[in-house]
Short mmCIF file of C-alpha atoms in Angstrom, two decimals:
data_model
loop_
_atom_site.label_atom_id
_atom_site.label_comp_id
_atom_site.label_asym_id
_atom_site.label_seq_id
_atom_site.Cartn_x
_atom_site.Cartn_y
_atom_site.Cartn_z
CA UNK A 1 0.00 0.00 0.00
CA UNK A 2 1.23 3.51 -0.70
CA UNK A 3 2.15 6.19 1.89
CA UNK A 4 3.33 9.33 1.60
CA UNK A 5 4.09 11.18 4.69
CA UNK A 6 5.02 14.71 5.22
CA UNK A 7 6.96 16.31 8.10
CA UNK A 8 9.22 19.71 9.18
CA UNK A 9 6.43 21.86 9.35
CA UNK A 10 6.20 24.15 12.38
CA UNK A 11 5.83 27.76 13.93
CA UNK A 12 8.53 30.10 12.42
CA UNK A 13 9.39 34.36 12.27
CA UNK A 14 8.82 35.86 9.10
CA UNK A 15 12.08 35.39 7.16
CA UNK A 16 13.10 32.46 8.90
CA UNK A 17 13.69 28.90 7.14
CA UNK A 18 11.89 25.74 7.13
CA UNK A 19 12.68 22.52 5.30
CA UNK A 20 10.26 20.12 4.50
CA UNK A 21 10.26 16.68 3.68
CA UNK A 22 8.36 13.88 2.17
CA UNK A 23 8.91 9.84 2.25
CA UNK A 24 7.06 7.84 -0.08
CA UNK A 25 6.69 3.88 0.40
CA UNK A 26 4.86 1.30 -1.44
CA UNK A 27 6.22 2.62 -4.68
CA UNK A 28 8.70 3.04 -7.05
CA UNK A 29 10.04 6.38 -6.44
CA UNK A 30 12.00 7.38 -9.43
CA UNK A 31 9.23 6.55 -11.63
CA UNK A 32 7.28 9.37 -10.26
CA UNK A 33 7.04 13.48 -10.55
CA UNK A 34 7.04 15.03 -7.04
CA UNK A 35 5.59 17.88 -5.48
CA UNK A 36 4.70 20.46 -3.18
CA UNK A 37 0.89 22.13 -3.28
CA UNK A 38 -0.22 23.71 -0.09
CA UNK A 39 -3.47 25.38 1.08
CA UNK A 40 -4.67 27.91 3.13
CA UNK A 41 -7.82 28.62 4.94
CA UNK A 42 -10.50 29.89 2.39
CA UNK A 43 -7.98 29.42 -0.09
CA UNK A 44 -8.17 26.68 -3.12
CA UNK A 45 -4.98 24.12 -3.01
CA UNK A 46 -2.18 25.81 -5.37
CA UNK A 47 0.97 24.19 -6.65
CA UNK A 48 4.14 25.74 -5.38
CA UNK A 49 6.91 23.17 -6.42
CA UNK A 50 7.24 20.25 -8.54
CA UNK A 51 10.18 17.88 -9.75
CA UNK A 52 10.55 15.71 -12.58
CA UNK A 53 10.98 12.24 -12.17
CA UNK A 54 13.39 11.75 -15.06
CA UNK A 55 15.56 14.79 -15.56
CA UNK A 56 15.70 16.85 -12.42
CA UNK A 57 13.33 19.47 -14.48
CA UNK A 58 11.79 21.90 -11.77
CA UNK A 59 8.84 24.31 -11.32
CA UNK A 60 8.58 26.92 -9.27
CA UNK A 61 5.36 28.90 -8.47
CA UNK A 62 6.04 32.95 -8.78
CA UNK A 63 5.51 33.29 -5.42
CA UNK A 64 8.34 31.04 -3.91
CA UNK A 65 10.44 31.57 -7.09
CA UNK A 66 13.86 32.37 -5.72
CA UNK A 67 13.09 31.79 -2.02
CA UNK A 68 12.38 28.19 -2.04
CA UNK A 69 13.94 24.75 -3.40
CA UNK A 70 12.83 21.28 -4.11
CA UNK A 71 14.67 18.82 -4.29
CA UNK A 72 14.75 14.56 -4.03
CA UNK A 73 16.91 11.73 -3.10
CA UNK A 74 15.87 9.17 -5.08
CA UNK A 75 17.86 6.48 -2.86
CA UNK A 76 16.08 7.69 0.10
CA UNK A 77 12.30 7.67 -1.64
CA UNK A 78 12.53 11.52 0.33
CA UNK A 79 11.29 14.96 -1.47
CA UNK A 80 12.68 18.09 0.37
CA UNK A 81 11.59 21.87 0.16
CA UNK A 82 13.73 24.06 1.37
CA UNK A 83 11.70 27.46 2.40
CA UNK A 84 13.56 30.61 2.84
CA UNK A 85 12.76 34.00 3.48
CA UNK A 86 9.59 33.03 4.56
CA UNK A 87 6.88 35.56 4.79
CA UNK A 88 3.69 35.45 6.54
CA UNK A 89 1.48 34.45 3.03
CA UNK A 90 3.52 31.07 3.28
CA UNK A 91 1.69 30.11 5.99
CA UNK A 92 -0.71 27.57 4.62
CA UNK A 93 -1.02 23.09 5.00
CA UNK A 94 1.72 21.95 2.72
CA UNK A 95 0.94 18.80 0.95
CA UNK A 96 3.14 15.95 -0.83
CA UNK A 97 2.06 15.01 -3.76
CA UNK A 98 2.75 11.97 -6.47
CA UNK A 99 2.37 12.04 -9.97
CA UNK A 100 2.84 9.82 -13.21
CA UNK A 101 4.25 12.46 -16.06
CA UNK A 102 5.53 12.39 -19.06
CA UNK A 103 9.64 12.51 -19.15
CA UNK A 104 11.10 15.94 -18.63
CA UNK A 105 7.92 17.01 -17.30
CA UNK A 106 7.99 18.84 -14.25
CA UNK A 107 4.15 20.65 -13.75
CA UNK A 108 1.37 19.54 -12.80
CA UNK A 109 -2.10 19.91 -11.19
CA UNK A 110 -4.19 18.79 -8.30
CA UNK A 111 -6.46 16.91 -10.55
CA UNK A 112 -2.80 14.50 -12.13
CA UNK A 113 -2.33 13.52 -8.96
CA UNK A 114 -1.84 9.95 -8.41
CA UNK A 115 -1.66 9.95 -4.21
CA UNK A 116 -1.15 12.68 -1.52
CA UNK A 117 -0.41 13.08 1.79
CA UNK A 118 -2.06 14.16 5.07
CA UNK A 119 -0.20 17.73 5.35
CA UNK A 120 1.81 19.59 7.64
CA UNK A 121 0.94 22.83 9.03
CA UNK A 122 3.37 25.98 8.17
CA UNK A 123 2.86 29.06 10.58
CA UNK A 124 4.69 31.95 9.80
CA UNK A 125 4.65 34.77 11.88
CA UNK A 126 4.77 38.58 11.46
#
């Protein structure tokens, strides 16, 4: 059975840094896009970063461009997002996500989503 389970979420100072990671089981990692979507309250999910599972190909939302990274270890079945500069509009459930994609393909939506985990909460304070 698959799992996906996020953790290094927390309660942080505006431009402070929080890295977050993801382990996937029950799977075959590399075979799979990554990503990061997160949500906050009265907001719609929105992507924020995604990795390709074939040629390290990245996206970046605009509004973490330059202030966040993703990243995987494919030996480890781990996806990391390293969040920098944060600023109070970060603060939002951040969600893994899995998806199958075409190679060199690093987007994609909610709705290509093959599994997702539970969340972890990000809190940034003013």
């Amino acid at each position: 059975r698959v799992q996906v389970v996020e953790s290094g979420g927390g309660l942080v100072q505006a431009g402070g840094s929080l890295r977050l990671s993801c382990t996937a089981s029950g799977l075959t990692f590399d075979d799979y896009a990554m990503g990061w979507f997160r949500q906050a309250p009265g907001n719609e999910r929105e992507v924020v970063s995604c990795i390709s599972w074939s040629n390290g190909a990245t996206y970046y939302a605009d509004s973490v461009k330059g202030r966040f990274t993703i990243s995987r270890d494919n030996a480890k079945n781990t996806l990391y997002l390293q969040m920098n500069s944060l600023k109070p509009e970060d603060t939002a459930m951040y969600y893994c996500a899995v998806a199958s994609t075409y190679y060199g393909d690093a987007y994609f939506l909610g709705s290509d989503v093959d599994y997702w985990g539970k969340g972890t909460l990000v809190n940034i304070s003013s």
